[in-house]
XYZ file of N, CA, C and O in Angstrom:
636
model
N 16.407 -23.209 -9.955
C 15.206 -22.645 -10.552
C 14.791 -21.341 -9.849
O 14.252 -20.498 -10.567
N 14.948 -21.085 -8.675
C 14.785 -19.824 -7.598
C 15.298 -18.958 -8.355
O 14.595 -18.363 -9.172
N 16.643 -18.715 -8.230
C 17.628 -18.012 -8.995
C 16.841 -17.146 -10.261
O 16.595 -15.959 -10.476
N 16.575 -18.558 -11.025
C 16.064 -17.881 -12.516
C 14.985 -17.254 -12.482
O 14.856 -16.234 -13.159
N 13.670 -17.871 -11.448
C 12.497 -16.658 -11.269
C 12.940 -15.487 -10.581
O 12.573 -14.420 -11.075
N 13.659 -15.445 -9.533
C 13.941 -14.173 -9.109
C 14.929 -12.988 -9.967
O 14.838 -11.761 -9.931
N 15.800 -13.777 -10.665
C 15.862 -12.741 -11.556
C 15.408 -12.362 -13.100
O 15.998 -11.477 -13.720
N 14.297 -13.117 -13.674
C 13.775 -12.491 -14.210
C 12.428 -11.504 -13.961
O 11.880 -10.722 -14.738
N 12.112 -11.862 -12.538
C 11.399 -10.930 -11.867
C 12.007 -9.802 -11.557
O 11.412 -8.752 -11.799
N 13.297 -9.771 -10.967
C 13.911 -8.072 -11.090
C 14.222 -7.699 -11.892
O 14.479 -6.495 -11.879
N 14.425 -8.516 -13.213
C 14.524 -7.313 -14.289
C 14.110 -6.801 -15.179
O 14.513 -5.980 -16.002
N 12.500 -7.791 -14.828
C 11.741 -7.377 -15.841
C 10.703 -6.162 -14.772
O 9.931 -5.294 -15.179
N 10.960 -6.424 -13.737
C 10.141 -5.084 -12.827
C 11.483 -4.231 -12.773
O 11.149 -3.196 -12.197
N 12.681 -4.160 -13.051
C 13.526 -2.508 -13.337
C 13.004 -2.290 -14.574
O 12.719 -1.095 -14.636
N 12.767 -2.786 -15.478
C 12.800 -2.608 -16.936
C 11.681 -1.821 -17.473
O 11.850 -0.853 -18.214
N 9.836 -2.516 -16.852
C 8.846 -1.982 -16.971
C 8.212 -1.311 -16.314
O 7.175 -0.765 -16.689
N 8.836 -1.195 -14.919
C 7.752 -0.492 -13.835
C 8.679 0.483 -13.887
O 7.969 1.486 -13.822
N 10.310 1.032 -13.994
C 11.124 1.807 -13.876
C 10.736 2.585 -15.093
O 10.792 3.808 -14.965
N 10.215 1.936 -16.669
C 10.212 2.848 -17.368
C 8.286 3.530 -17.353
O 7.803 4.587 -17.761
N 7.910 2.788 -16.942
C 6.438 3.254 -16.698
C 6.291 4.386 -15.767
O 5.194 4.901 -15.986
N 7.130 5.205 -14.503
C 7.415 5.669 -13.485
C 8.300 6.525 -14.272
O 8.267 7.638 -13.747
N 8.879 6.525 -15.029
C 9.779 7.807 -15.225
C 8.918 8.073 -16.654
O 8.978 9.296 -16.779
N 8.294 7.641 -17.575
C 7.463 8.412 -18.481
C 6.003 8.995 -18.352
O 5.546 9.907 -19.041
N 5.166 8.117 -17.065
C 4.301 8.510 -16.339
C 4.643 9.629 -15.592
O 3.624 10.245 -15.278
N 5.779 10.200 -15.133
C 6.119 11.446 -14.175
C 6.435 12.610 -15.759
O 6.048 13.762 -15.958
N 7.140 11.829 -16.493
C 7.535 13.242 -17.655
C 5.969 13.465 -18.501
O 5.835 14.531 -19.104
N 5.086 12.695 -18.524
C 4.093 13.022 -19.074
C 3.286 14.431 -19.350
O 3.427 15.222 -20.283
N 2.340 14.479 -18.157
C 2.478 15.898 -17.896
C 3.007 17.171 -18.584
O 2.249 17.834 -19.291
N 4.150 17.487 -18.415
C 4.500 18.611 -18.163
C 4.723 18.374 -19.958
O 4.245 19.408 -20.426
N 4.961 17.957 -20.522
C 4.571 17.337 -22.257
C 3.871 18.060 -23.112
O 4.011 18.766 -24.111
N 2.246 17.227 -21.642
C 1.287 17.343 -22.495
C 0.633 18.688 -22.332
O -0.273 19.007 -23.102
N 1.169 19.763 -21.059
C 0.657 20.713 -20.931
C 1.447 21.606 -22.341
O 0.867 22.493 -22.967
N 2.361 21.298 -22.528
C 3.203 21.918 -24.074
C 1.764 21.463 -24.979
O 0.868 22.283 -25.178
N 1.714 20.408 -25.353
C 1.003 19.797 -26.532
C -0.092 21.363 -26.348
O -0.386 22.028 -27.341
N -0.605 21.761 -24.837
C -2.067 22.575 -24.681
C -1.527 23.614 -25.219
O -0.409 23.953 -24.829
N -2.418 24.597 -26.571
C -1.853 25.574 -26.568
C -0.511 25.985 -27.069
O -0.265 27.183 -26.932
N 0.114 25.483 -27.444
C 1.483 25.110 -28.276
C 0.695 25.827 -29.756
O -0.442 26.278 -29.891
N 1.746 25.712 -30.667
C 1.115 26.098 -32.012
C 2.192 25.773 -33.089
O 3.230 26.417 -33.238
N 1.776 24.592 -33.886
C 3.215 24.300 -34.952
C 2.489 24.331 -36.170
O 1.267 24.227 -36.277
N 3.430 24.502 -37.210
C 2.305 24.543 -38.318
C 2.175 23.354 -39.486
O 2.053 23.404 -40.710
N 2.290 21.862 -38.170
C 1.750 20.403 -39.192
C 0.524 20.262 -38.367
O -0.233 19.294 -38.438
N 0.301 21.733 -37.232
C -1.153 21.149 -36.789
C -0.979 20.030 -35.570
O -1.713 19.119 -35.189
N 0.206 20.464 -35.168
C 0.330 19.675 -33.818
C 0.912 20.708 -32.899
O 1.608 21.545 -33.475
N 0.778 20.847 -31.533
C 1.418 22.092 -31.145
C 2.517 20.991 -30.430
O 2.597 19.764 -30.480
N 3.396 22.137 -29.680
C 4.908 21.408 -29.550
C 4.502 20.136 -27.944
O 3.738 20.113 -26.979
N 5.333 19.480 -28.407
C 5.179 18.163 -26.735
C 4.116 17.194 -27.475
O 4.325 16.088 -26.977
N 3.139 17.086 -28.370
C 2.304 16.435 -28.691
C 2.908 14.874 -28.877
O 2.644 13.722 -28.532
N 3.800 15.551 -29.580
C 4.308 13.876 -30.530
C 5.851 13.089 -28.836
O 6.370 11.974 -28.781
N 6.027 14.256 -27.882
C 6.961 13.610 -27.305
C 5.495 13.307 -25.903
O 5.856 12.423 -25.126
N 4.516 13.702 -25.666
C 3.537 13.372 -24.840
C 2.716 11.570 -25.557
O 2.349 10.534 -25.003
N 2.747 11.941 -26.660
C 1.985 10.576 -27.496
C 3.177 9.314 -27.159
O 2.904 8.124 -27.005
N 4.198 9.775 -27.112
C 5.649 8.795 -27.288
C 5.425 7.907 -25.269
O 5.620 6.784 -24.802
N 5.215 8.488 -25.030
C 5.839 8.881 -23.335
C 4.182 7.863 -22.711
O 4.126 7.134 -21.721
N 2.723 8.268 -23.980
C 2.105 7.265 -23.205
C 1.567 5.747 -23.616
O 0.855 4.922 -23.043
N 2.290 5.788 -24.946
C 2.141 4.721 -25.864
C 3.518 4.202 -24.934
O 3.446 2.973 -24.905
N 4.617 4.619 -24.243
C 5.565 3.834 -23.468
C 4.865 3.098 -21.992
O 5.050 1.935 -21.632
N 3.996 4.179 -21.263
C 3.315 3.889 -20.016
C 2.322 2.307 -20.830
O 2.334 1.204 -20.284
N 1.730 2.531 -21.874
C 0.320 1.311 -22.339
C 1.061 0.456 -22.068
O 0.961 -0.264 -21.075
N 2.366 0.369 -23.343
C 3.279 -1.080 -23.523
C 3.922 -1.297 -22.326
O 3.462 -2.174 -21.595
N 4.661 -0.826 -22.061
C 5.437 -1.636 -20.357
C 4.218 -1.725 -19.014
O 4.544 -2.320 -17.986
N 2.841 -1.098 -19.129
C 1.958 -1.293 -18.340
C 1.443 -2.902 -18.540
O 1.258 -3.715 -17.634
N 1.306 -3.068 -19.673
C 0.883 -4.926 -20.422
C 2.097 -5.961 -20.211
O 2.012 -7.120 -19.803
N 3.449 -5.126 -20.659
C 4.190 -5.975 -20.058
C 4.935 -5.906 -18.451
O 6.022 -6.414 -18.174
N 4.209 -5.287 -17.679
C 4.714 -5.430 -16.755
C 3.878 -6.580 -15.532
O 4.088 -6.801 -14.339
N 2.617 -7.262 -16.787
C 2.399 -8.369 -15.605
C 2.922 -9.523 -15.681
O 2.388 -10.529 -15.212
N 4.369 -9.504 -16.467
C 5.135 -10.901 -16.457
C 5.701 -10.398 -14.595
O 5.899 -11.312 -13.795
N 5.845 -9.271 -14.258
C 6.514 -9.055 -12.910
C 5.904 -9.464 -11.910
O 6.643 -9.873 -11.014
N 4.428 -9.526 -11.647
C 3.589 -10.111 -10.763
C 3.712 -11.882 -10.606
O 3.754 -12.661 -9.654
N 3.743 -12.008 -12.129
C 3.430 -13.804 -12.256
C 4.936 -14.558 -11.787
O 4.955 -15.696 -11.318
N 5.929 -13.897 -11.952
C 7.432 -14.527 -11.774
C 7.698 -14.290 -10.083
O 8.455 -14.975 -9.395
N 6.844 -13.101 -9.599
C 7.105 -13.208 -8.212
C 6.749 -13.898 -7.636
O 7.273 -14.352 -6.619
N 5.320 -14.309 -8.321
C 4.738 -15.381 -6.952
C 4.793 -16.954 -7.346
O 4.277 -17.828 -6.649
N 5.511 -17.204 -8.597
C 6.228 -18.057 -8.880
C 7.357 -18.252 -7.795
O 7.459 -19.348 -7.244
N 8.335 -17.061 -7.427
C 9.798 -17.134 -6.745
C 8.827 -17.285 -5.545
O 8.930 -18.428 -5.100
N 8.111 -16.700 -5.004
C 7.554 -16.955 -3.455
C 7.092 -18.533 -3.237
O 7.302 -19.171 -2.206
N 6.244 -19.162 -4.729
C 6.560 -20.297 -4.103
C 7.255 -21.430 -3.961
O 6.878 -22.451 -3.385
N 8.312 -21.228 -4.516
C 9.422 -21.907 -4.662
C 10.422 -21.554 -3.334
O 11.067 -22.382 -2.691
N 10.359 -19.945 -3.088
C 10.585 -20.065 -1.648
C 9.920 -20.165 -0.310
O 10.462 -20.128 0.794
N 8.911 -20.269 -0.541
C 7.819 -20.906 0.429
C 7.519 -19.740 1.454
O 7.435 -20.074 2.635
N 7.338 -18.328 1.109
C 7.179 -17.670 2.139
C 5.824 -16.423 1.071
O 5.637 -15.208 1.149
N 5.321 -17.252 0.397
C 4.093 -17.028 0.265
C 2.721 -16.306 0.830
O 2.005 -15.496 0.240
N 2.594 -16.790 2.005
C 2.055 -16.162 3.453
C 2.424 -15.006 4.178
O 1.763 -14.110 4.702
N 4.060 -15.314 4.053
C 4.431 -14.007 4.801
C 3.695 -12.228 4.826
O 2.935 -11.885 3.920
N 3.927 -11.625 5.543
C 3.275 -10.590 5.828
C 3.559 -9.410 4.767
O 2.773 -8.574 4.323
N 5.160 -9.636 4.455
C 5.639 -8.459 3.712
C 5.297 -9.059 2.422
O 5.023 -8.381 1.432
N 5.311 -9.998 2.438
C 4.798 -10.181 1.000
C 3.332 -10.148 0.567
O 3.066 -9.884 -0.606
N 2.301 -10.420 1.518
C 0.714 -9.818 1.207
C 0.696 -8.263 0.935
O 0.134 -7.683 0.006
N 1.277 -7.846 1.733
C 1.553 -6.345 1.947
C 2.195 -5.577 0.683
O 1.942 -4.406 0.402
N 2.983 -6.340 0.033
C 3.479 -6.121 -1.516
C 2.848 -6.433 -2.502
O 2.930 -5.753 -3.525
N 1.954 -7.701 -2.416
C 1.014 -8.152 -3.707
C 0.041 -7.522 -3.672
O -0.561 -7.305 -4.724
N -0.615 -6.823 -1.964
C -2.085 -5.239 -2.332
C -1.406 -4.324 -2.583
O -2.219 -3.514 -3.026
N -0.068 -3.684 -2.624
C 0.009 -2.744 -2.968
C 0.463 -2.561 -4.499
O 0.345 -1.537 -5.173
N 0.992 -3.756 -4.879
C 0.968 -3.815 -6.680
C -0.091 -3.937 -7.001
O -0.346 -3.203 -7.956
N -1.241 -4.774 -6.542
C -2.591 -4.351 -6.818
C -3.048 -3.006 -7.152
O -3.599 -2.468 -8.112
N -2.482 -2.556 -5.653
C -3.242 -0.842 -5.625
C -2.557 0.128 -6.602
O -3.072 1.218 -6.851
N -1.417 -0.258 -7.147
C -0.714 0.696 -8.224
C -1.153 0.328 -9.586
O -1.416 1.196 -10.419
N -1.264 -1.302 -9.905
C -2.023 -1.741 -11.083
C -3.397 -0.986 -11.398
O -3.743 -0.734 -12.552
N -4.113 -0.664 -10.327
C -5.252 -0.362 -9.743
C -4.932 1.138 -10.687
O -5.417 1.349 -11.799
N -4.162 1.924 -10.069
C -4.386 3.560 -9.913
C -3.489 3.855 -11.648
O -3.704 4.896 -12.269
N -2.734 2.995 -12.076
C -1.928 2.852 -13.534
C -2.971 2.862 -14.432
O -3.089 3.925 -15.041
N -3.851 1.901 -14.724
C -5.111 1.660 -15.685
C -6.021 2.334 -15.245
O -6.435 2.995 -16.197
N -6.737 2.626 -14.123
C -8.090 3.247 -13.732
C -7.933 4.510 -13.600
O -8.937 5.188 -13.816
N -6.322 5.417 -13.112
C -6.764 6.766 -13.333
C -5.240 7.346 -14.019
O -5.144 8.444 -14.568
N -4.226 6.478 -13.878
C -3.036 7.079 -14.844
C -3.303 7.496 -16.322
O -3.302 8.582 -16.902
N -3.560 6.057 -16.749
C -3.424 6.018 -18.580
C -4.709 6.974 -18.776
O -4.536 7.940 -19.519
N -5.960 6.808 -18.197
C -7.287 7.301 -18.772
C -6.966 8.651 -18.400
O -7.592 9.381 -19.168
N -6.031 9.597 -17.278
C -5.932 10.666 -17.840
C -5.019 10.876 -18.546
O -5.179 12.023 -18.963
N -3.950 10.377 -19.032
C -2.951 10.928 -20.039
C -3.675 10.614 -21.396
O -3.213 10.899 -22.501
N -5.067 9.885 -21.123
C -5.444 10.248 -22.953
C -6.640 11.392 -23.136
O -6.967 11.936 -24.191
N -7.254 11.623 -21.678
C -7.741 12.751 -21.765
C -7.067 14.018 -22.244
O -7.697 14.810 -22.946
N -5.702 14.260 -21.863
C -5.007 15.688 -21.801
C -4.260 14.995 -23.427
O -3.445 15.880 -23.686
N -4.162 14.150 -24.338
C -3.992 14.119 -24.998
C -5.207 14.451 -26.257
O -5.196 15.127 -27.285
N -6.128 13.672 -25.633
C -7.644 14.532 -26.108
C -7.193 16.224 -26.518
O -6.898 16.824 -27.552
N -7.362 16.625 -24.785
C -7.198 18.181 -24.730
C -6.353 18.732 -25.849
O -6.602 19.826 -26.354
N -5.142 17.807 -26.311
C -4.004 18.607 -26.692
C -4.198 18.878 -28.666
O -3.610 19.675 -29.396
N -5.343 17.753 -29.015
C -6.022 17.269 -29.868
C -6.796 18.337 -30.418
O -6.673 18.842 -31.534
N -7.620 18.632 -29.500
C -8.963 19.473 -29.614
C -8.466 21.085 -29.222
O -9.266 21.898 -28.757
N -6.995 21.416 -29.491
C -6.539 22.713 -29.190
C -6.713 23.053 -27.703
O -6.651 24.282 -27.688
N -6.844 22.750 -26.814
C -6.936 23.611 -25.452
C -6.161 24.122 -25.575
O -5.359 24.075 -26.508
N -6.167 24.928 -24.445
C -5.340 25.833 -24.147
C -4.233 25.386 -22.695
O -4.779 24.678 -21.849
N -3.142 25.681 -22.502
C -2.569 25.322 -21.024
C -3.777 25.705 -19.691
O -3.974 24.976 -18.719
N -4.265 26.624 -19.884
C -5.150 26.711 -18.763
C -6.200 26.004 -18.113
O -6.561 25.936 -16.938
N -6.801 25.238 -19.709
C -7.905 24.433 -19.508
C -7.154 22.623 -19.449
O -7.611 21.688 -18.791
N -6.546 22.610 -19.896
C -5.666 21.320 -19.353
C -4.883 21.418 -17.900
O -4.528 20.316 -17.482
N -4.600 22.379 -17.179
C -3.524 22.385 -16.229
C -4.092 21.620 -15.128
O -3.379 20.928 -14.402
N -5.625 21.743 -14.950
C -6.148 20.656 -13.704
C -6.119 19.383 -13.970
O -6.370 18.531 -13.118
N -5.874 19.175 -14.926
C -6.143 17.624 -15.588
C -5.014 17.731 -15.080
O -5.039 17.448 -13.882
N -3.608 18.135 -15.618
C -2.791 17.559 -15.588
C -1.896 17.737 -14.009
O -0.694 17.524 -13.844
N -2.723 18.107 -13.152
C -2.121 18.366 -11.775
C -2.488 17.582 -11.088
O -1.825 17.320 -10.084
N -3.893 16.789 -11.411
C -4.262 15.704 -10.285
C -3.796 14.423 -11.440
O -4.062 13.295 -11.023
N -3.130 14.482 -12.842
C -2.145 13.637 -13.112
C -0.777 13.142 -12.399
O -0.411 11.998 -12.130
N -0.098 14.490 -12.166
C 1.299 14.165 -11.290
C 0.653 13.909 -10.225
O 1.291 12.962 -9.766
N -0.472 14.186 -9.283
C -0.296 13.782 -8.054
C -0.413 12.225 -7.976
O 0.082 11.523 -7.094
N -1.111 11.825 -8.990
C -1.745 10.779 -9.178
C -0.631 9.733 -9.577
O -0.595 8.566 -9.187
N 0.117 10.241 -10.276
C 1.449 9.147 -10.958
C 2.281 9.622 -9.636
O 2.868 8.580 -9.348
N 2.689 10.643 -8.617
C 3.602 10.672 -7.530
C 3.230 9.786 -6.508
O 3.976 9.327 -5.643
N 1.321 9.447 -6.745
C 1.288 8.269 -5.639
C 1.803 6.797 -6.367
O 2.349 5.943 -5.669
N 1.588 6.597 -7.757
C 1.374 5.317 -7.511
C 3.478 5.381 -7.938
O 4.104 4.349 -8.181
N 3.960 6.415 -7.923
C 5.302 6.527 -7.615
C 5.852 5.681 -6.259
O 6.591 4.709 -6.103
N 5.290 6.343 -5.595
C 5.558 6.518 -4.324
C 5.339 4.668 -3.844
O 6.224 3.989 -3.324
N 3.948 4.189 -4.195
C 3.604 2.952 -3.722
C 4.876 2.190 -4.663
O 5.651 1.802 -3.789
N 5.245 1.939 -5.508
C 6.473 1.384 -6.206
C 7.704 0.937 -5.380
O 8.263 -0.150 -5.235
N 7.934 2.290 -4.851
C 8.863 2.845 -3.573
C 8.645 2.155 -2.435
O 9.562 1.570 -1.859
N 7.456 2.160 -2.023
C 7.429 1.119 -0.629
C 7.505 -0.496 -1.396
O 8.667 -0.869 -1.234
N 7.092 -1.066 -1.797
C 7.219 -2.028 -2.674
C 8.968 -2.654 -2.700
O 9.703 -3.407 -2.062
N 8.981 -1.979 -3.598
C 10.481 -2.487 -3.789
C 11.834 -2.345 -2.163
O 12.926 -2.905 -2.063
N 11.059 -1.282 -1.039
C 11.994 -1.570 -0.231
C 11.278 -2.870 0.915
O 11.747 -3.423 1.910
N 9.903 -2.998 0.171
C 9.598 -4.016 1.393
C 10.454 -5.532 0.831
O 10.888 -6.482 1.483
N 10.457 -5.301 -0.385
C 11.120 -6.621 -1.025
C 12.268 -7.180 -0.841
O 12.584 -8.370 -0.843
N 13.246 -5.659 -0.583
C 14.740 -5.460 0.011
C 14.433 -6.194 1.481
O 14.492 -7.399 1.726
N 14.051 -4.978 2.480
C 14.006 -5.556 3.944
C 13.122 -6.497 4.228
O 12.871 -6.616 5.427
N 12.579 -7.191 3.506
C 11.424 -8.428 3.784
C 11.750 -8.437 5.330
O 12.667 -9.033 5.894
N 10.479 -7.384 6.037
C 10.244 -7.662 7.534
C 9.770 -8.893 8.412
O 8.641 -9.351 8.588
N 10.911 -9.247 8.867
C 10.628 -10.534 10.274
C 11.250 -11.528 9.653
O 10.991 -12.614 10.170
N 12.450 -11.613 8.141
C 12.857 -12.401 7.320
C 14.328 -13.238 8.363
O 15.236 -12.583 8.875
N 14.237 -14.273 8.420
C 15.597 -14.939 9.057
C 16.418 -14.806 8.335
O 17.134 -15.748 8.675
N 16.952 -14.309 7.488
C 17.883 -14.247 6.051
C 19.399 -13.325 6.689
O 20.501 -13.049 6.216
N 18.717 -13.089 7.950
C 19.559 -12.260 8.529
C 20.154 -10.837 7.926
O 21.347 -10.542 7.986
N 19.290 -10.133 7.427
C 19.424 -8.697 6.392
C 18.381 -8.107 7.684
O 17.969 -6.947 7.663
């Protein structure tokens, strides 16, 4: 039974957090096209591949809390629940769940707003700069995550 939670926990966290992290990073630079762009169905260019990219971040953001529930399923089946690297992994999926819904998605529908209401690249470009920094952190927290999961620190597993 281990087996089967742990790997549908890795592949449903390559599947949704990998594609949430690479359309959350292409976002951006999209939606600064969508700003200021000019096509003539009345969408300027990047709109419809910025709309694509965050309707991908919503859906694998909803499904990516089967990845939380199967882990701590596998933790307790392997009984290391407590452990350190693993508190240390469940606040920091917190803190990325956290920074995904509270400031990822709500600005990629702002600058989709923007891209809506004609801005211009200039008047979207701050939006969309404390966007990448914002998706490079909760990048980044992903990154520690998945190698604390690898080196599970103080683990007898002998790795």
């Amino acid at each position: 039974m281990t087996e089967f939670l742990l790997s549908v926990h890795v592949l449903v966290a390559i599947v949704t957090v990998g594609s949430v992290t690479v359309a959350a990073s292409m976002f951006p630079r999209y939606a600064l096209r969508a700003c200021g762009g000019g096509a003539e169905d009345g969408r300027s260019e990047g709109t419809g591949t910025a709309l694509l990219l965050h309707r991908v971040c919503c859906g694998y953001a909803v499904a990516g809390v089967v990845v939380p529930v199967f882990g701590m399923a596998t933790a307790i089946q392997l009984g290391v629940l407590t452990d350190a690297w693993l508190i240390v992994s469940m606040a920091l999926t917190t803190v990325a769940a956290a920074l995904l819904g509270l400031a990822v998605l709500p600005a990629q529908r702002r600058l989709l707003a923007l891209a809506e209401g004609a801005s211009t690249q200039a008047e979207a470009r701050p939006t969309a700069s404390r966007l990448s920094m914002t998706t490079g952190m909760f990048n980044v927290i992903w990154a520690v995550v998945v190698v604390l999961m690898i080196v599970r620190p103080g683990s007898t597993t002998g790795v």
